[in-house]
Short mmCIF file of C-alpha atoms and ligand atoms in Angstrom, two decimals:
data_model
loop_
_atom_site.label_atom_id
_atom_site.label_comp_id
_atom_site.label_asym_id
_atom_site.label_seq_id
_atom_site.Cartn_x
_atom_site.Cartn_y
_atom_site.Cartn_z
CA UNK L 10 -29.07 -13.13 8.01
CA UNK L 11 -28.73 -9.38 7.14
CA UNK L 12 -25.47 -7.60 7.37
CA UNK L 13 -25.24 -4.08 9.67
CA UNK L 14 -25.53 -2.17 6.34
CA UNK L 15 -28.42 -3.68 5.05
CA UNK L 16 -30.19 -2.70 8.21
CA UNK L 17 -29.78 0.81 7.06
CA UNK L 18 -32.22 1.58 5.02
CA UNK L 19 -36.47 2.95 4.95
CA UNK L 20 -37.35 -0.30 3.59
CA UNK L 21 -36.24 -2.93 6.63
CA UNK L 22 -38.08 -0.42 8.89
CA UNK L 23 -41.25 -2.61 10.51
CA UNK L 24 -39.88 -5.81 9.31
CA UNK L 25 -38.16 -8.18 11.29
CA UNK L 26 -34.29 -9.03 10.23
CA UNK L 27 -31.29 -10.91 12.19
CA UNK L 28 -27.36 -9.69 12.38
CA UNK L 29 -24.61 -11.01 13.66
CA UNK L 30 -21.30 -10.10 14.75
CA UNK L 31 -19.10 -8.73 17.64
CA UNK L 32 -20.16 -5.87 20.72
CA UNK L 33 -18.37 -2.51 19.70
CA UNK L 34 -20.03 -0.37 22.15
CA UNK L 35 -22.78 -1.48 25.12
CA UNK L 36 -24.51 0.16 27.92
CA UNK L 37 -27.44 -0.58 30.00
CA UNK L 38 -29.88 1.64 32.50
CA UNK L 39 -32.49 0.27 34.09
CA UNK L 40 -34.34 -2.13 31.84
CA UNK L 41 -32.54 -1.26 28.75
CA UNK L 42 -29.56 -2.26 27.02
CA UNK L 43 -27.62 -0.30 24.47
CA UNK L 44 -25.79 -2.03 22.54
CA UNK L 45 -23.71 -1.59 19.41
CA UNK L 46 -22.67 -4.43 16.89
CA UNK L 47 -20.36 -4.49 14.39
CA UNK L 48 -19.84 -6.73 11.50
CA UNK L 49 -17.49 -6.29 8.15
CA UNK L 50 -19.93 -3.75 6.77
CA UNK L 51 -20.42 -1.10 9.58
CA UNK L 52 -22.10 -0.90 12.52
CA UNK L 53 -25.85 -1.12 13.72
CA UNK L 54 -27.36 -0.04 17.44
CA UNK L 55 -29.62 -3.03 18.87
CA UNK L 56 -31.51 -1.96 21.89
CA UNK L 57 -32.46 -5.11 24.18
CA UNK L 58 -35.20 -4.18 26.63
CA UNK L 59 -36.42 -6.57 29.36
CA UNK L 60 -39.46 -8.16 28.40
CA UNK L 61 -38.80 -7.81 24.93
CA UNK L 62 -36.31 -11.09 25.20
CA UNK L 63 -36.34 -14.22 27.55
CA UNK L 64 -35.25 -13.51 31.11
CA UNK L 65 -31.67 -15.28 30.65
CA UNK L 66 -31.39 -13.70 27.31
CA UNK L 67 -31.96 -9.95 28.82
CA UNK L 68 -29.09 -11.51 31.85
CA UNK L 69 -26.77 -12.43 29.52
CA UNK L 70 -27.05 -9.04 26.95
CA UNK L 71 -26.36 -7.11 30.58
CA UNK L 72 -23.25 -9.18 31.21
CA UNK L 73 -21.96 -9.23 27.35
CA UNK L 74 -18.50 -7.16 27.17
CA UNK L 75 -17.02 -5.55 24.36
CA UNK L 76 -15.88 -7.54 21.62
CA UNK L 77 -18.12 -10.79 22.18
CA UNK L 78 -19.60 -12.56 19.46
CA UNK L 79 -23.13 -12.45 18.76
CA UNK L 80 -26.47 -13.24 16.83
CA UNK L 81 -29.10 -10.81 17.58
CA UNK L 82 -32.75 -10.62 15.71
CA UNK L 83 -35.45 -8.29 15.77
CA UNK L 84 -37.75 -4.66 14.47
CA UNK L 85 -36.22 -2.34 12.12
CA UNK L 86 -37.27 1.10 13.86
CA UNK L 87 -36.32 4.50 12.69
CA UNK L 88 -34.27 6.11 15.15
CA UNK L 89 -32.29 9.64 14.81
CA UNK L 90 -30.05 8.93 17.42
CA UNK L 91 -28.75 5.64 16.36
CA UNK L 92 -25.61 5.83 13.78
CA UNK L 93 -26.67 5.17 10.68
CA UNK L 94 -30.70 6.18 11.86
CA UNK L 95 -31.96 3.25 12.59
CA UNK L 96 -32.03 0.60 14.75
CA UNK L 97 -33.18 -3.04 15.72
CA UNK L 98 -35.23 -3.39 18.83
CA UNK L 99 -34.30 -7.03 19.95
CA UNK L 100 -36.78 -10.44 20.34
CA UNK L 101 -33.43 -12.63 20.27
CA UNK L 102 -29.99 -12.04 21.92
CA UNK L 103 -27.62 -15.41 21.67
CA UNK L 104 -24.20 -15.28 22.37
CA UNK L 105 -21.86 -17.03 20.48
CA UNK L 106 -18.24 -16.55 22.04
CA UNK L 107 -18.30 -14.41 25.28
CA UNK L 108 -15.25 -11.65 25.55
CA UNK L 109 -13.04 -11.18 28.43
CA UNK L 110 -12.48 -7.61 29.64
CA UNK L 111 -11.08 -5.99 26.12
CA UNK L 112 -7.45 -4.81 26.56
CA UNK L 113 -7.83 -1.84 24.10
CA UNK L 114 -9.61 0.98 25.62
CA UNK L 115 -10.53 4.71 24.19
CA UNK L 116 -7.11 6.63 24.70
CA UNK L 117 -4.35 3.71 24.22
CA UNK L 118 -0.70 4.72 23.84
CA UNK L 119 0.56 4.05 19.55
CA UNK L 120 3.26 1.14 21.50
CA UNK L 121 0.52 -0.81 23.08
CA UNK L 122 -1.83 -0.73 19.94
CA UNK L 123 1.22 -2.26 18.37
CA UNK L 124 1.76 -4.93 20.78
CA UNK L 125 -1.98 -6.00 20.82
CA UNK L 126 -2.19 -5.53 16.69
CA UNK L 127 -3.65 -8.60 16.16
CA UNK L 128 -6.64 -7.03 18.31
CA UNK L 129 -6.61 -3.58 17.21
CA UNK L 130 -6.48 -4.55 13.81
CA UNK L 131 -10.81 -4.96 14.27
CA UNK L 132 -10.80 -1.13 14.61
CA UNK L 133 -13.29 0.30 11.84
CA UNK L 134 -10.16 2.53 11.02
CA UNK L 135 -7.80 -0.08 9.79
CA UNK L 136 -11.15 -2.18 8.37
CA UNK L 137 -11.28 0.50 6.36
CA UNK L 138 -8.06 1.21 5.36
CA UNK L 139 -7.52 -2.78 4.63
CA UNK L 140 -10.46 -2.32 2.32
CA UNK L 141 -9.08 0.45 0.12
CA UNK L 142 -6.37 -1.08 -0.15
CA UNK L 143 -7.62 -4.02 -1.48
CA UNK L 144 -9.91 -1.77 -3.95
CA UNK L 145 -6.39 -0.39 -4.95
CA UNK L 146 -5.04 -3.63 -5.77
CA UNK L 147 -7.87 -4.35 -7.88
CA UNK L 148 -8.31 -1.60 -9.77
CA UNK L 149 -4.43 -2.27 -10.44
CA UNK L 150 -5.20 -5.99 -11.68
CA UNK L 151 -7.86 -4.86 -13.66
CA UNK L 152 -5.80 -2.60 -15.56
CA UNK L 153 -3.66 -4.55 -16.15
CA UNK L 154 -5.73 -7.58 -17.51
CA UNK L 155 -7.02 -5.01 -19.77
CA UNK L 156 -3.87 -3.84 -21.47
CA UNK L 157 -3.13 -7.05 -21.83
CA UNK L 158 -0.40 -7.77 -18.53
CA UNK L 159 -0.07 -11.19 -17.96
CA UNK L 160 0.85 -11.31 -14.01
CA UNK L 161 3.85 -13.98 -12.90
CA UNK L 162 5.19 -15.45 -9.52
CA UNK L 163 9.00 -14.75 -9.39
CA UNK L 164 10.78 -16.27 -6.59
CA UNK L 165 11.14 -14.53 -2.71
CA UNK L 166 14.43 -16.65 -2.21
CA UNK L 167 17.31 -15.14 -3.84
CA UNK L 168 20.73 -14.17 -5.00
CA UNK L 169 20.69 -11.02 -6.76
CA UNK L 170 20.52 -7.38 -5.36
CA UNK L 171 18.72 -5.45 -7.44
CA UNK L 172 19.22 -2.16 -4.85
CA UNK L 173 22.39 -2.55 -3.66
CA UNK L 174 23.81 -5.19 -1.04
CA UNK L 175 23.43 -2.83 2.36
CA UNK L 176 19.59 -3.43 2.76
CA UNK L 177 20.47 -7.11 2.14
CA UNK L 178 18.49 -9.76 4.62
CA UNK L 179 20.47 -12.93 5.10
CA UNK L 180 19.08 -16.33 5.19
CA UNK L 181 20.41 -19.45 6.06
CA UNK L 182 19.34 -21.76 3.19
CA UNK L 183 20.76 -25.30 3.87
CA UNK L 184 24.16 -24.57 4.13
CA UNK L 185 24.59 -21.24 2.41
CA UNK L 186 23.79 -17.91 2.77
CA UNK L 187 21.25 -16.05 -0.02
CA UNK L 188 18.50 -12.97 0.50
CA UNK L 189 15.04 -12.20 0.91
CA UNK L 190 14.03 -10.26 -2.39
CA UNK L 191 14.29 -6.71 -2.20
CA UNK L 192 12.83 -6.59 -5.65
CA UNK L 193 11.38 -9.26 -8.50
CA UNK L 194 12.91 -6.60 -11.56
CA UNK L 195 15.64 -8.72 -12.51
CA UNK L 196 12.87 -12.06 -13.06
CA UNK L 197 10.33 -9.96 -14.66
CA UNK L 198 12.38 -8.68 -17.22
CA UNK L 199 13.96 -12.52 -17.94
CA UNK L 200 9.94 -12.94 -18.86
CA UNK L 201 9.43 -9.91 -21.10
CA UNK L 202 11.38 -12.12 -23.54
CA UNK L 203 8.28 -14.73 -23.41
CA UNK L 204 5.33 -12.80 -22.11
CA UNK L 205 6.53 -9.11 -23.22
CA UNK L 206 4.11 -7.81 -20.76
CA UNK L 207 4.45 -9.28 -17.22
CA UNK L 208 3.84 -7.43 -13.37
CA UNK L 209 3.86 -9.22 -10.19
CA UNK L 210 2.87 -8.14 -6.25
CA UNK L 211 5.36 -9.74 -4.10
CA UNK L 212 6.70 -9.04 -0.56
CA UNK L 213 9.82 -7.19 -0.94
CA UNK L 214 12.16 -6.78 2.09
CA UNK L 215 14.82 -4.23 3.02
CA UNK L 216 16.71 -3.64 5.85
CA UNK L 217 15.90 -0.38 6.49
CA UNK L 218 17.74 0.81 9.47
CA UNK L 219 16.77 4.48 9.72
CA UNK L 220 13.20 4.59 11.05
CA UNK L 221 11.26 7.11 9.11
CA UNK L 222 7.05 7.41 8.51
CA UNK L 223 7.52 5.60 5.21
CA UNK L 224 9.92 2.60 5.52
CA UNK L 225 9.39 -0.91 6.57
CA UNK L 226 11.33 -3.91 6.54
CA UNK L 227 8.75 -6.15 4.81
CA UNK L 228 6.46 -4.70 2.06
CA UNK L 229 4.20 -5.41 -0.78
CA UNK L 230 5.97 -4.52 -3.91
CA UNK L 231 3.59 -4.01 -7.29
CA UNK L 232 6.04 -4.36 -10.31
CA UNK L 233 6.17 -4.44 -14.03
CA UNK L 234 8.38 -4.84 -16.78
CA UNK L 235 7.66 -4.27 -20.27
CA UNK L 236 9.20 -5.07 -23.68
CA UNK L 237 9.37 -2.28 -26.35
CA UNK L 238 8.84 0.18 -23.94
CA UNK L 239 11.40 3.32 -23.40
CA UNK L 240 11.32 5.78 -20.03
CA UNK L 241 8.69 8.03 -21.72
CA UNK L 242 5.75 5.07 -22.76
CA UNK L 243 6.80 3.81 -18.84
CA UNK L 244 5.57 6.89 -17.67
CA UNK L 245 2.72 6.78 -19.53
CA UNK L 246 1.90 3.34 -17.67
CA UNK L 247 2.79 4.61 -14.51
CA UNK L 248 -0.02 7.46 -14.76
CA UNK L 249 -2.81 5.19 -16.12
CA UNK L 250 -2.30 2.50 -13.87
CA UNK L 251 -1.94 4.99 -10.93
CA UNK L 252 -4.97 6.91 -11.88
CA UNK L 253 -7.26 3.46 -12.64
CA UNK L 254 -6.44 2.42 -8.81
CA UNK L 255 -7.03 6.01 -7.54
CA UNK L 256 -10.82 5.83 -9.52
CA UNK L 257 -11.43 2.29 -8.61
CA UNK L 258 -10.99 3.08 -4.73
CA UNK L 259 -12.89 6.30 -5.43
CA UNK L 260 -15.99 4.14 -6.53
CA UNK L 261 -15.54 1.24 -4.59
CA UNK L 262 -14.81 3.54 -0.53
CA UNK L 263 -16.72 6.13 -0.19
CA UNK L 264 -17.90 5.18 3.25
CA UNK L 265 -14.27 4.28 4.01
CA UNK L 266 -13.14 7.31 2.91
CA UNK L 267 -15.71 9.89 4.98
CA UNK L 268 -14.80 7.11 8.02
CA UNK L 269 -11.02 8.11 7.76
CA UNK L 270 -11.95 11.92 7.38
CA UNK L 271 -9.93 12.05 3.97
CA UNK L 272 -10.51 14.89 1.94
CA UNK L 273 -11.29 13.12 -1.53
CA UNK L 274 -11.97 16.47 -3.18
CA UNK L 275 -7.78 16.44 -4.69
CA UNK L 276 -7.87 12.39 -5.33
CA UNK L 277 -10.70 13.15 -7.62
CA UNK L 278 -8.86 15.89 -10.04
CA UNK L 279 -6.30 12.54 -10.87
CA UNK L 280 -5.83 12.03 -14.39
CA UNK L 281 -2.93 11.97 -16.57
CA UNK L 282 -0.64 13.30 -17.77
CA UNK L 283 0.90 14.01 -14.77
CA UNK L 284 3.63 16.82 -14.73
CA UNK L 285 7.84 15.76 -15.63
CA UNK L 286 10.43 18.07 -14.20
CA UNK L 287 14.05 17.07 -14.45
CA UNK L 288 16.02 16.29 -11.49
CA UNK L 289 17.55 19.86 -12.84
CA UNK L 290 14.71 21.46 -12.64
CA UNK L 291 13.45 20.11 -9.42
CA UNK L 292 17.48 21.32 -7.72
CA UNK L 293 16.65 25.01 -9.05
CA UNK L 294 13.52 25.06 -7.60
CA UNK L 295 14.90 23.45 -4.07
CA UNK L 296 17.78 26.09 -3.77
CA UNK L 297 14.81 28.91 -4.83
CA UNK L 298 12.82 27.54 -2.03
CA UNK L 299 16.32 27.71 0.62
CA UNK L 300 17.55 24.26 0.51
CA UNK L 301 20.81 23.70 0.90
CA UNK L 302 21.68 21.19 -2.05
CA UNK L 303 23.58 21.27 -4.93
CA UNK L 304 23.29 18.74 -8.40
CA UNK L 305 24.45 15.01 -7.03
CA UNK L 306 22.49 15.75 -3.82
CA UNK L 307 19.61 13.06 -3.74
CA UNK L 308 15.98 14.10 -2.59
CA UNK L 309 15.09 12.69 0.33
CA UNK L 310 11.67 12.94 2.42
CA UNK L 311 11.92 17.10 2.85
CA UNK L 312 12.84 17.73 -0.69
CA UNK L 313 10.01 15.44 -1.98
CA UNK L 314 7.66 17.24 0.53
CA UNK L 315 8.73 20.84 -0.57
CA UNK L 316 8.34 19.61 -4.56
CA UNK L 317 4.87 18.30 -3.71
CA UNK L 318 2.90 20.08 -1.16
CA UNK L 319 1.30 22.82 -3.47
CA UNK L 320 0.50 19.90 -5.63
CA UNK L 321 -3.19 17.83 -6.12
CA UNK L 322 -1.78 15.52 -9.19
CA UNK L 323 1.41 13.05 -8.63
CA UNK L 324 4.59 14.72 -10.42
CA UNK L 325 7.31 12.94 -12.27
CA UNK L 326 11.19 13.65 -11.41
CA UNK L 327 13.15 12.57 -14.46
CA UNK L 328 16.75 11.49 -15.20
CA UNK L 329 18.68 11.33 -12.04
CA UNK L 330 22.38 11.74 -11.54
CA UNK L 331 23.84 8.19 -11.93
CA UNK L 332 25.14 8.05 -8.38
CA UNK L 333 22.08 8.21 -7.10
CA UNK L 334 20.26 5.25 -8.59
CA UNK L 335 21.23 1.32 -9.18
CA UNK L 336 23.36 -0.09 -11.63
CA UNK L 337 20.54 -1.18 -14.27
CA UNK L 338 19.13 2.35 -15.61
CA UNK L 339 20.17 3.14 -19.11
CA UNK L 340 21.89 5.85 -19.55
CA UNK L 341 20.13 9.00 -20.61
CA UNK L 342 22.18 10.15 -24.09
CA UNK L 343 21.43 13.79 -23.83
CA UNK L 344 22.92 14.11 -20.28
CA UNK L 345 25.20 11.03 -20.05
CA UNK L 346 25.63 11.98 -16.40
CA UNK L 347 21.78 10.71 -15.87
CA UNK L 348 19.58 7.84 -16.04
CA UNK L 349 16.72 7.82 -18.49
CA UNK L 350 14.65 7.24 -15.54
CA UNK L 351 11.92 8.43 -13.25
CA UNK L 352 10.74 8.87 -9.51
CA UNK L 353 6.71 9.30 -9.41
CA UNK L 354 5.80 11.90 -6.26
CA UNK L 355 2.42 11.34 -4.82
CA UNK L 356 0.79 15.15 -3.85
CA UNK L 357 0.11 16.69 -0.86
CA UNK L 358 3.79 16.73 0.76
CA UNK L 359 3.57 13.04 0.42
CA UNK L 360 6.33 11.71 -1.70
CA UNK L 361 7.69 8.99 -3.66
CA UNK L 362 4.84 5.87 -4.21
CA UNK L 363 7.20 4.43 -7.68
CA UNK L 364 10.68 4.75 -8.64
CA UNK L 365 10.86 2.66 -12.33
CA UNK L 366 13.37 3.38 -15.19
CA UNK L 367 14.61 2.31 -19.00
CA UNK L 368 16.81 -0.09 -18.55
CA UNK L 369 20.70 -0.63 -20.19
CA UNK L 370 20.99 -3.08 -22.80
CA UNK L 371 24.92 -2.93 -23.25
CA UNK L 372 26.44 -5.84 -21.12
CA UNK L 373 30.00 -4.09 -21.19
CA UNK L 374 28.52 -1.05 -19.15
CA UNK L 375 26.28 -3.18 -16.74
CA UNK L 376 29.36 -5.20 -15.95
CA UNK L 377 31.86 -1.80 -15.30
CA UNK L 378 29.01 -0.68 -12.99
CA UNK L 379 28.87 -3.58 -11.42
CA UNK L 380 32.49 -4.16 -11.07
CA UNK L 381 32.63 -0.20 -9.31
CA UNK L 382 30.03 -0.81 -7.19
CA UNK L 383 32.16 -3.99 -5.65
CA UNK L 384 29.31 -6.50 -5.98
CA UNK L 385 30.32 -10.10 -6.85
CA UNK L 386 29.24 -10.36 -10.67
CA UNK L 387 29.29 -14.39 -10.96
CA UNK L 388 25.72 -13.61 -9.39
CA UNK L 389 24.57 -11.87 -12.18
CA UNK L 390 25.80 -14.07 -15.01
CA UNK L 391 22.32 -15.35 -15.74
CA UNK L 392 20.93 -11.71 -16.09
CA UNK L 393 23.73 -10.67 -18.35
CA UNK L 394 22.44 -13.76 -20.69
CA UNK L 395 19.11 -11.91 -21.01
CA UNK L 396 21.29 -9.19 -22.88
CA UNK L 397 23.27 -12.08 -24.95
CA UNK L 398 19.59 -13.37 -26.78
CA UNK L 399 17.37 -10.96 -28.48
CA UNK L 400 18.00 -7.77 -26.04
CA UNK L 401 15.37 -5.40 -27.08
CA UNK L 402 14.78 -1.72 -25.36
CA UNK L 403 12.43 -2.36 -22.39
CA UNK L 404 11.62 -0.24 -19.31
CA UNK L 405 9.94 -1.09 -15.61
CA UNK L 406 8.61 0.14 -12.25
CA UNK L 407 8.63 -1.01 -8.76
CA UNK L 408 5.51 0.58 -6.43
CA UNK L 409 4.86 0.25 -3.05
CA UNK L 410 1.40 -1.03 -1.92
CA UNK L 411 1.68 0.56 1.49
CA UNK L 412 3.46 3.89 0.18
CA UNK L 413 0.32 4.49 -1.59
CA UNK L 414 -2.36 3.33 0.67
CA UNK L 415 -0.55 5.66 3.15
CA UNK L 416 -0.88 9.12 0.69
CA UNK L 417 -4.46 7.91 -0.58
CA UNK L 418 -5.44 7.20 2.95
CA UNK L 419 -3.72 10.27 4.37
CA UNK L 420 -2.21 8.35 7.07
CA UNK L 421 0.58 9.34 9.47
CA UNK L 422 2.56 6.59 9.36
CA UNK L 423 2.93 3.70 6.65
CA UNK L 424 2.91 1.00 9.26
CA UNK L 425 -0.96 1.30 9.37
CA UNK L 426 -0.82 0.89 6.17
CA UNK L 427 -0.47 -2.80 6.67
CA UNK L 428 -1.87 -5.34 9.60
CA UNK L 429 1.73 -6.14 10.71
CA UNK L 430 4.17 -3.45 10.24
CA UNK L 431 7.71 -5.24 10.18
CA UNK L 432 10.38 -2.24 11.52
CA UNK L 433 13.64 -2.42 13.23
CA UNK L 434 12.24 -2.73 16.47
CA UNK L 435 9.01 -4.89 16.16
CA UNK L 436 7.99 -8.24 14.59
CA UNK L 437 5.70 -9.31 17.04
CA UNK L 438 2.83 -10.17 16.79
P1 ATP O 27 13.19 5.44 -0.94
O1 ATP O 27 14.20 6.34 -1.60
O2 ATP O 27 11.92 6.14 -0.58
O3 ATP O 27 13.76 4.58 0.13
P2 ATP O 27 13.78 3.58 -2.99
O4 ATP O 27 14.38 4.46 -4.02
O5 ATP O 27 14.64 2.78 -2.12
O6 ATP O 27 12.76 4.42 -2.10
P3 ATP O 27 12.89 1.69 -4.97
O7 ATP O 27 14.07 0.83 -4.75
O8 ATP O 27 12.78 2.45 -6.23
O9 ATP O 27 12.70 2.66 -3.73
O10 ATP O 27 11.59 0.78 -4.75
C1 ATP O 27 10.39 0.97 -5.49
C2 ATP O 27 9.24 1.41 -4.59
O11 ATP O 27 9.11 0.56 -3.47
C3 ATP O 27 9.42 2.80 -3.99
O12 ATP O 27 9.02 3.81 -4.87
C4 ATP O 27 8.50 2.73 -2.80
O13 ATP O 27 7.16 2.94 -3.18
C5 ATP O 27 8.62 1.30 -2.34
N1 ATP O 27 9.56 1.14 -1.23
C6 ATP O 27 10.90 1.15 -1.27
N2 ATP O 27 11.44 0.91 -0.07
C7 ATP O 27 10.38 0.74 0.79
C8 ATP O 27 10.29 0.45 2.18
N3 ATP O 27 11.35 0.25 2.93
N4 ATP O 27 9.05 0.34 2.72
C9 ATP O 27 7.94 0.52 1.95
N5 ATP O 27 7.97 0.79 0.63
C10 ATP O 27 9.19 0.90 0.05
MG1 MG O 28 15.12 2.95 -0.13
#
């Protein structure tokens, strides 16, 4: 058994091979059947002429609609038409699950592909786009097995807030009330104390209820904490590890790439270092470019779009007004009014992929923050300990899976970033 992209090639041509897997295209005329199969590699024509197979064989290759399962053998033949350039000429057409008429036809509105996900989900555009991702996630685990990471499984079930209580999901868990994780930070650094280097991929989940092109409810969350580290050696992680996915996707999808019509010509010039501004910096050059914002205002989708769009390499935005971030950022000593930490853009227009930060040490001015920002700090008891035994200086990141499959992809909309988007509006199917 050969798959459709080991057909491909000079070498098969004359010799006899067999494939199998599901009708993406067929038409017949006359004595002749076109057909198209695709498997997880790609996609191979088979031509099925009568004669060539037995009689109930050639019947049944007529009849076979899209999507039905199948094992086909036959020739290699060169053929200039074919995709790829060659195809099989076929001695053998079985079918192995027949398909009823397929619901998803060429022009399909986005709602409908949504409803019949589970379906659309075999296009070769979100094959492909499932398969860089995954080529991003490794080249992120093998970084960090190589600088020596050691990768942990913090809990989903929860009773902390790391990002404030308004995105809060509620579950009922016996007969209380506690979250869904919107991040593992607060864990992960309780294991810096053991394991000094520790990351974990986790769901994270926020009730997001504006709907924009780069929130959902439910997403994959890539996060590390690390001991000895300050903002500056965070940075440094952020732009290795960012550029080792980048590469390792590079290698690993170029067919997926050319599939989705991605330019890869800017993905290629990644490298570190990338560029710091301040969150000074980055208001003066706002207001030069018209908008209306003034220090305190935070940077939402348009600002991050104006700050990147001339840009090919991610940019840093350093030390943001406190306001603006969560309680747990250390404050920055040469502009007490900041954080010492950082927001990594992705290029292109695209936006914020990582928001990480140093992280405060002193107990008395976690607990004031807390205590302003109203939260209930018997909660957080246990993560004030971790300041109580051994505090050292240590620093963190949180990135978003789909955030950066979505830039690296060039997609529209981060809900094909992921086989079942979770919004407001939709968790079916
Ligand atoms: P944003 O300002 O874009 O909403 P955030 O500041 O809330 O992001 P963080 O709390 O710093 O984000 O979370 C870390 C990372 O998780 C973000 O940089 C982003 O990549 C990702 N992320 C955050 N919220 C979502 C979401 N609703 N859907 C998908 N990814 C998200
Ligand atoms: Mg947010």
């Amino acid at each position: 058994m050969l798959s459709a992209k080991e057909v491909l090639s000079k070498d098969r041509v004359g010799k006899k091979v067999e494939v199998r897997g599901w009708i993406y295209r067929t038409r017949s005329s006359g004595g002749i059947v076109f057909a198209v199969l695709r498997d997880a590699t790609g996609i191979v024509q088979v031509t099925i002429k009568k004669g060539n197979v037995p009689e109930d064989q050639f019947a049944a290759a007529t009849k076979a609609g899209i999507e039905s399962s199948v094992i086909i053998a036959g020739e290699v033949a060169e053929d200039k038409r074919a995709p790829g350039g060659y195809e099989i000429r076929a001695s053998k057409f079985l079918v192995v699950g027949d398909s009823e008429a397929f619901p998803i036809t060429e022009y399909q509105s986005t709602e409908l592909l949504l409803d019949l996900r589970h379906l659309w989900i075999r296009s070769r555009e979100q094959t492909a786009i499932s398969r860089i991702k995954a080529s991003l996630l490794r080249g992120a685990r093998e970084w960090y097995h190589e600088n020596d990471y050691v990768e942990v499984t913090p809990p989903i079930i929860t009773g902390v807030a790391p990002e404030g209580s308004t995105t809060l999901f509620q579950v009922k868990y016996y007969d209380r009330i506690v979250y869904l994780s919107q991040s593992a930070q607060f864990y992960l650094e309780s294991l810096i104390y053991s394991l000094e280097r520790v990351w974990a991929l986790t769901p994270s989940f926020r009730a997001e209820k504006s709907r924009t092109p780069r929130h959902l409810s439910e997403y994959w969350h890539m996060e590390m904490e690390a001991a000895w580290v300050d903002n500056e050696g965070n940075m440094k992680v952020q732009e290795e590890l960012v550029t080792a996915m980048v590469r390792n996707a590079l290698k690993e999808c170029p067919d997926e790439f050319k599939l989705l019509k991605r330019d890869i010509r800017s993905l290629k010039k990644i490298e570190p270092p990338f560029e710091r501004m301040s969150y000074d910096e980055a208001m003066e050059y706002l207001q030069k470019k018209g908008h209306e914002i003034s220090w305190g205002s935070d940077l939402g989708a348009v600002e991050e779009r104006t700050l990147t769009i001339d840009r090919e390499i991610p940019l840093f935005v350093v030390n943001y007004p406190k306001e603006l971030k969560p309680f747990y950022m250390k404050e920055n000593p040469d502009d007490p009014r900041t954080y010492k930490n950082s927001d990594l853009l992705a290029p292109e227009g695209f936006g914020e992929i990582i928001g990480g930060s140093e992280r405060e040490t002193d107990n008395a001015l976690i607990m004031e923050r807390l205590k302003e920002k109203c939260e209930d700090t018997k909660s957080y008891e246990w993560y004030l300990d971790l300041r109580k035994y051994g505090s050292v200086p240590h620093s963190g990141f949180g990135l978003g899976m789909e955030r950066i499959v979505t830039w690296v992809c060039k997609l529209d909309h981060i809900r094909d970033a992921t086989p079942y988007p979770r919004t407001v509006a939709r968790v079916y199917p």
